[in-house]
XYZ file of N, CA and C in Angstrom:
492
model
N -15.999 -12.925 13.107
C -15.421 -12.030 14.094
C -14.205 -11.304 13.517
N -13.816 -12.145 12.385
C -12.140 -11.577 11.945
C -12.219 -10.173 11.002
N -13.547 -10.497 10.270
C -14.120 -9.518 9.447
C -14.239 -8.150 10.215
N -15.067 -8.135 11.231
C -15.770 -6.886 12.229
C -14.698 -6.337 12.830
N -13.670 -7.323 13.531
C -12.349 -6.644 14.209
C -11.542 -6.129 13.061
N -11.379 -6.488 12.099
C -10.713 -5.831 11.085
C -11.421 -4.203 10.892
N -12.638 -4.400 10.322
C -13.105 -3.273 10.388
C -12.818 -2.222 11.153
N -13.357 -2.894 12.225
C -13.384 -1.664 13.530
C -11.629 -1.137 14.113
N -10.631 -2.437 13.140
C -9.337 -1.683 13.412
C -8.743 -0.871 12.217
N -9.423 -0.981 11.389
C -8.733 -0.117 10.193
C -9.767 1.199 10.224
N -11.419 1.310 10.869
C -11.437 2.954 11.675
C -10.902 3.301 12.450
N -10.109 2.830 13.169
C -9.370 3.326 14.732
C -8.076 3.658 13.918
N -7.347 2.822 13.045
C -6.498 3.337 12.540
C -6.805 4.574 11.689
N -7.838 4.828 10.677
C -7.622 5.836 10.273
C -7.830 6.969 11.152
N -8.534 7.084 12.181
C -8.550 7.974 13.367
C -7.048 8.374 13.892
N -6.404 7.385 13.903
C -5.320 7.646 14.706
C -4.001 8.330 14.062
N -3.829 7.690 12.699
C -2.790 7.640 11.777
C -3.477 9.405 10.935
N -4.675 9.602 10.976
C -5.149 10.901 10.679
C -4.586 12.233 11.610
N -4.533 11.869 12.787
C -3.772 12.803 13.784
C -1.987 12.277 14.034
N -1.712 11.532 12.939
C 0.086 11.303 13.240
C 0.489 12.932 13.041
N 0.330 13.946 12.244
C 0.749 15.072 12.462
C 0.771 15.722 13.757
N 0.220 15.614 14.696
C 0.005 16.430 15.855
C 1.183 16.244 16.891
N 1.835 14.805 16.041
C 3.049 14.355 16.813
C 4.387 15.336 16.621
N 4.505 16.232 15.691
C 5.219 16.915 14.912
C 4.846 18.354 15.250
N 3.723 18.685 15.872
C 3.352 20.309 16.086
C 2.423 20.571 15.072
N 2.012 20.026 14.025
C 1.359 20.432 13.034
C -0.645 19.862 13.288
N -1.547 20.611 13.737
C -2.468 20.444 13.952
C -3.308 19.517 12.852
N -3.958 18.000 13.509
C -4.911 17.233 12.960
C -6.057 17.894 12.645
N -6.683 17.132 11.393
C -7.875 17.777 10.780
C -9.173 17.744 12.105
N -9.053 16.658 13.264
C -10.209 17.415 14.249
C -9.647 18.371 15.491
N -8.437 18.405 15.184
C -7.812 19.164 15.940
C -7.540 18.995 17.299
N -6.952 17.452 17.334
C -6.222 16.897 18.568
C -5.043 17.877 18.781
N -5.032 18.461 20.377
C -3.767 18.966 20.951
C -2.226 18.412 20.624
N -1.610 19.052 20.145
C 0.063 18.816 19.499
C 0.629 18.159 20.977
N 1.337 17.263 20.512
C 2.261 16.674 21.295
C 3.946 17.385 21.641
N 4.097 17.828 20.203
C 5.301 18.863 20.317
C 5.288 20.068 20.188
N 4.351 20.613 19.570
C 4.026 21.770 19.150
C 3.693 22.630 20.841
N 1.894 23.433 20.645
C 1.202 24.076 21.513
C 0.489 23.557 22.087
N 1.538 23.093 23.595
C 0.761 22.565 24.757
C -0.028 23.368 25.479
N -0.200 24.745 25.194
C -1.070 25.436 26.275
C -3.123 25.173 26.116
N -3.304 24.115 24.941
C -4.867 23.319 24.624
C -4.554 22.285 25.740
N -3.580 21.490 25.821
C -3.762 20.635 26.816
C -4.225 20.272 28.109
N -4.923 19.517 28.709
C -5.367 19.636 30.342
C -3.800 19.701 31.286
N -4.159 20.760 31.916
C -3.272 21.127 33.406
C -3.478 20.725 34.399
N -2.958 20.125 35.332
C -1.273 19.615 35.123
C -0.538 19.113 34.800
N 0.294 18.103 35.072
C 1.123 17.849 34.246
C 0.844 16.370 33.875
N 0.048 15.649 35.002
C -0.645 14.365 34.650
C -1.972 14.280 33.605
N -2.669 15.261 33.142
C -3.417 15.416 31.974
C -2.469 15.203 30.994
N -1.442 16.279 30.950
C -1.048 16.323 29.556
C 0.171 15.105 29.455
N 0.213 14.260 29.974
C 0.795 12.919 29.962
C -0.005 12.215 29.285
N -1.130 11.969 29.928
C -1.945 11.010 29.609
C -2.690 11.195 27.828
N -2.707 12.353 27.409
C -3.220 13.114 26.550
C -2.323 12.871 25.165
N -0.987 12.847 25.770
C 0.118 12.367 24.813
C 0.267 11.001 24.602
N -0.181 10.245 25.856
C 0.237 8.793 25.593
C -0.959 7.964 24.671
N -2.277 8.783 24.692
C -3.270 8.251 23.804
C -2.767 8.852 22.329
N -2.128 9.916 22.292
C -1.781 10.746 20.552
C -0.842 9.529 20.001
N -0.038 9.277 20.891
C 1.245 8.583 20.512
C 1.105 6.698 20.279
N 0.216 6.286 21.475
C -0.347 4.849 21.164
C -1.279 4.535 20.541
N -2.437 5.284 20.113
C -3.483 4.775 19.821
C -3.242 4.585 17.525
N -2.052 4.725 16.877
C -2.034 4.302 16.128
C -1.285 3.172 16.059
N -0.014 2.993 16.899
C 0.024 1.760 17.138
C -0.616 0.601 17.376
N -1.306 0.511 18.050
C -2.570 0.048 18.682
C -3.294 -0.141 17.640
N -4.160 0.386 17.285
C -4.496 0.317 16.056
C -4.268 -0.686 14.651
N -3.110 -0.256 14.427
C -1.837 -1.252 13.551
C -2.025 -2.808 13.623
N -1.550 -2.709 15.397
C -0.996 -3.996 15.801
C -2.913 -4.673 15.580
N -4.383 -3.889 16.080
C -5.035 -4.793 16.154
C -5.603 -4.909 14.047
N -5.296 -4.489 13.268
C -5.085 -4.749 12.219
C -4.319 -6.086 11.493
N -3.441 -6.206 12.286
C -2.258 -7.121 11.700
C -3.023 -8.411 12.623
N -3.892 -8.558 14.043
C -3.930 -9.440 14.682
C -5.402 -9.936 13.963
N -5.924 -9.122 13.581
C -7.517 -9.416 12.797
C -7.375 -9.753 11.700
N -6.406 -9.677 11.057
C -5.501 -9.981 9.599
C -5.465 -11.459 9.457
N -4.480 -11.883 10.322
C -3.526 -13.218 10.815
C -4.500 -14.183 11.500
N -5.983 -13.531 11.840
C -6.639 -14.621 12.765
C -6.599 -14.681 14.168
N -5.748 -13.776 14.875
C -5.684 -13.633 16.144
C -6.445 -13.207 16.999
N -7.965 -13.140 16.860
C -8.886 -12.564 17.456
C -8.491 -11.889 18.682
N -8.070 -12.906 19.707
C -7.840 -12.718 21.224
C -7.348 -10.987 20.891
N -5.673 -11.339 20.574
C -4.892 -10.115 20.300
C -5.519 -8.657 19.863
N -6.515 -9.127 18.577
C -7.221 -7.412 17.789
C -8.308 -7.218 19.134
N -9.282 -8.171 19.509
C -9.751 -7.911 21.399
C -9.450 -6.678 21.879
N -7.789 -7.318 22.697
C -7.133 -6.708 23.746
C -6.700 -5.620 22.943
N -5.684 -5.219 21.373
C -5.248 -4.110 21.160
C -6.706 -3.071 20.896
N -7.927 -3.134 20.129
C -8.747 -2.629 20.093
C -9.269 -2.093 21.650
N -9.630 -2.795 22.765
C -10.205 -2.459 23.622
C -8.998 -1.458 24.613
N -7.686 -1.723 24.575
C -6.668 -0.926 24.940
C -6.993 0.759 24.431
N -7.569 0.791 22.853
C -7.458 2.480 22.851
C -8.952 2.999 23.513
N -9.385 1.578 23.617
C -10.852 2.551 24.063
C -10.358 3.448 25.280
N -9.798 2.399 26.623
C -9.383 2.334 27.489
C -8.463 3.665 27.804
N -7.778 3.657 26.943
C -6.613 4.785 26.844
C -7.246 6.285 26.711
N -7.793 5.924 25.183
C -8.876 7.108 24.941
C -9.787 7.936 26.325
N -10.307 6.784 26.568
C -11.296 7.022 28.413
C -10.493 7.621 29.570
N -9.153 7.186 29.415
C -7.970 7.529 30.604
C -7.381 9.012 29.885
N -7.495 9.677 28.979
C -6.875 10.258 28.496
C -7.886 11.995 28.459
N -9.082 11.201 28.346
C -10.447 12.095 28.322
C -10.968 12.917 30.353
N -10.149 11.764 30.951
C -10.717 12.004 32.817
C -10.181 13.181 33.083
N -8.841 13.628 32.909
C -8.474 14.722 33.268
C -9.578 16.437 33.053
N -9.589 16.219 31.838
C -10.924 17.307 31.335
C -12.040 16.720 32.233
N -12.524 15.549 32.086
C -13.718 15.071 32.574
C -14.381 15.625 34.086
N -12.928 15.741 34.905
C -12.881 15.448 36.203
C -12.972 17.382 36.341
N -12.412 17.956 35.194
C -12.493 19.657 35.497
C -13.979 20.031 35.231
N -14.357 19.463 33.953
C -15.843 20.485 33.940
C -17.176 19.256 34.430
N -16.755 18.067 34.906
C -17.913 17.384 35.240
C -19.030 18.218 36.234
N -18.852 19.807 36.752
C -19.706 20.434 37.582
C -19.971 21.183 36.699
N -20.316 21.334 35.651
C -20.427 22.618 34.354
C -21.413 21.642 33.209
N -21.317 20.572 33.347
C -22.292 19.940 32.423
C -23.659 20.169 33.018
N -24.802 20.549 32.074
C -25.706 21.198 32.047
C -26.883 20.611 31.046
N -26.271 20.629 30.015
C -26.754 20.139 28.558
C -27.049 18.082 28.485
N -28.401 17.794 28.249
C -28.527 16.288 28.645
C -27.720 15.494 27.217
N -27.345 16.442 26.186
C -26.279 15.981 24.901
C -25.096 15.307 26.345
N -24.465 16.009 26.748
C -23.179 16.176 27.684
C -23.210 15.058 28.521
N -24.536 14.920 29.308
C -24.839 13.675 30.334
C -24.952 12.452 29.521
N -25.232 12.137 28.566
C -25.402 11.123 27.735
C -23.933 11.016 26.568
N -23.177 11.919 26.886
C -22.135 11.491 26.317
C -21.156 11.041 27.277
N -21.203 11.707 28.703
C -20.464 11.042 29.834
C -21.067 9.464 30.026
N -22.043 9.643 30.097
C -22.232 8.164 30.816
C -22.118 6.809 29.487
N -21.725 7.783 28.147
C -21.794 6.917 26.909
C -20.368 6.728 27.219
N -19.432 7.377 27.589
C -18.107 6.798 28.052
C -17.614 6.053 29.177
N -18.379 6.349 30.190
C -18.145 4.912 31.564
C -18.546 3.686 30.753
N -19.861 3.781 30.247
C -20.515 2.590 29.903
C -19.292 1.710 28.431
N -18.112 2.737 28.044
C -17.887 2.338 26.600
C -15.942 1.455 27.344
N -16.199 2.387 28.710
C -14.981 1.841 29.086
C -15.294 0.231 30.412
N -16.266 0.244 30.429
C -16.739 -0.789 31.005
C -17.233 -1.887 30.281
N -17.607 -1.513 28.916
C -17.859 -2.719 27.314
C -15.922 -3.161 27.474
N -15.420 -2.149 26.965
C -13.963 -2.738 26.709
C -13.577 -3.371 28.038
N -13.484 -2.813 29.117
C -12.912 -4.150 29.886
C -13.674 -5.554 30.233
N -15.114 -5.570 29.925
C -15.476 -7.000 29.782
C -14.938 -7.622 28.659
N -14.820 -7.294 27.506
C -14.370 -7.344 26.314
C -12.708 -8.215 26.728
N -12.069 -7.483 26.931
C -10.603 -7.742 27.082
C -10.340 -9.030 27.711
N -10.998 -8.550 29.108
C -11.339 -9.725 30.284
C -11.781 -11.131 29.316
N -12.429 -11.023 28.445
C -13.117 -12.178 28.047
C -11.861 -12.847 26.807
N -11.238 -11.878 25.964
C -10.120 -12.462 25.058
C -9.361 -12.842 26.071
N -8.700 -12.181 27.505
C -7.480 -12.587 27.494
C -7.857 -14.090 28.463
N -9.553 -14.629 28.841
C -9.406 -15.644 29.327
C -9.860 -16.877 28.346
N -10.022 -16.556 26.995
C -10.269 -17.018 25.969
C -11.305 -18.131 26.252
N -12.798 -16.764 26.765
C -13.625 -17.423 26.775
C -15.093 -15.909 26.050
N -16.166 -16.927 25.486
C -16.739 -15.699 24.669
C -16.211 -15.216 23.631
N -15.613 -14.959 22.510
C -15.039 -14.063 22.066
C -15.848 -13.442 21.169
N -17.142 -13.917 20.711
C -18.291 -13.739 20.283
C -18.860 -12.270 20.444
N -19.038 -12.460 22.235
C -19.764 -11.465 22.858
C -18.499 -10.133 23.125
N -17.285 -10.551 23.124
C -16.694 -9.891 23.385
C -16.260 -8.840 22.294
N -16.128 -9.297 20.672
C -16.251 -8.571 19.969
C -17.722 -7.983 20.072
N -18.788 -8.048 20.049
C -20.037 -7.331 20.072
C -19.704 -6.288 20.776
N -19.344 -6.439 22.290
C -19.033 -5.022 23.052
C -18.141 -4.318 22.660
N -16.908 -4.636 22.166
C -16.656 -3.870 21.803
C -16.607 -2.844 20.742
N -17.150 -3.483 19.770
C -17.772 -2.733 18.683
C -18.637 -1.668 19.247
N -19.513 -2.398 19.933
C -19.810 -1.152 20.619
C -19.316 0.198 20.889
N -18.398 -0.403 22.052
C -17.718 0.646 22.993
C -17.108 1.220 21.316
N -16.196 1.056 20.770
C -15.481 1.351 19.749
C -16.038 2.637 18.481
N -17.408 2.176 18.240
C -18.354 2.704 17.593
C -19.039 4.095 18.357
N -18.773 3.770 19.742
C -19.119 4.977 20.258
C -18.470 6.145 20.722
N -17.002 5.555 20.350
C -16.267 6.511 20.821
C -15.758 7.271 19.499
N -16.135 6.675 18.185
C -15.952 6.828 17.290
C -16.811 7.918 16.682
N -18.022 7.877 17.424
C -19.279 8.660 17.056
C -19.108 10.384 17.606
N -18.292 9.791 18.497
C -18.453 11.475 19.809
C -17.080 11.761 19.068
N -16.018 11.077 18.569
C -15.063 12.235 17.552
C -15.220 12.959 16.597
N -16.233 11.832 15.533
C -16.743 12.874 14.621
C -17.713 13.863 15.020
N -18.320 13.255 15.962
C -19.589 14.772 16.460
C -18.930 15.802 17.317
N -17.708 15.622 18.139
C -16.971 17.255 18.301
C -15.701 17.467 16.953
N -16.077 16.778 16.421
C -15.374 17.137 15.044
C -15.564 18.426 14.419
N -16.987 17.815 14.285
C -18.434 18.831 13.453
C -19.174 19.368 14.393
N -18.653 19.757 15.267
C -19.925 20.877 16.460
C -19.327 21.977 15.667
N -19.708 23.002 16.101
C -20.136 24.739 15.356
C -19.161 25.218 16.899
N -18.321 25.577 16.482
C -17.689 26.585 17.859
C -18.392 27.563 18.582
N -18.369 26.979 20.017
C -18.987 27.550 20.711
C -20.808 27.146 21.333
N -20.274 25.779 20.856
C -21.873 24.738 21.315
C -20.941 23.761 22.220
């Protein structure tokens, strides 16, 4: 388990620690919205672009910390910090979600929404199960999951063609 959570925290870290520029105004290579820079990419109002910042700003921490806990043997800990960015990520994504969820059209779109309820519902069984330190088996499985899939839909609007 110490192996896989490691893994799956040193991709989340390079995901995350890849967009530390955006913290500064200077645009990430997939081109996460600037935190200091040009807020006018961000979701409106003012509770989007909260939430939008608090995933730019935690999710390499996060990251880190579940590195150092998959490191040391702490399963429970890399768990809960891993399943936290899913979580965050998912809370951070609703604001947009909640604007064009009447504009999805495309069954790519429907299968990437429901690949995110389903990825934020892996992580909180997941969590649920480290922080009652029971399963931890199954609980890394889901979240690899969830983790892997959220991992999949960054690089694939990474690499979409503007204007798909």
């Amino acid at each position: 388990m110490r192996i896989v959570l490691f893994i799956l925290a040193a991709l989340e870290a390079f995901d995350g620690l890849s967009n530390i520029s955006t913290l500064f105004g200077i645009p990430g290579p997939i081109g996460i919205p600037t935190l200091f820079g040009d807020m006018s990419r961000l979701p409106k109002p003012f509770p989007g672009q909260f939430l939008v910042e608090a995933h730019i700003a935690t999710h390499p921490v996060l990251a880190l910390a579940a590195i150092l806990f998959a490191a040391t043997g702490k399963v429970r800990g890399a768990i809960v910090a891993l399943g936290s960015i899913v979580v965050i990520r998912w809370v951070s994504y609703l604001p947009e979600a909640v604007l064009y969820v009447t504009a999805i059209t495309a069954p790519r779109e429907v299968v990437t929404l429901i690949g995110f309820v389903l990825s934020l519902l892996l992580a909180a069984c997941a969590i649920a199960c480290a922080l009652r330190n029971q399963r931890l088996g199954l609980a890394t499985l889901l979240l690899s999951v969830a983790v892997l899939f959220n991992l999949f839909v960054v690089v694939q609007s990474a690499n979409a063609e503007p204007g798909c």
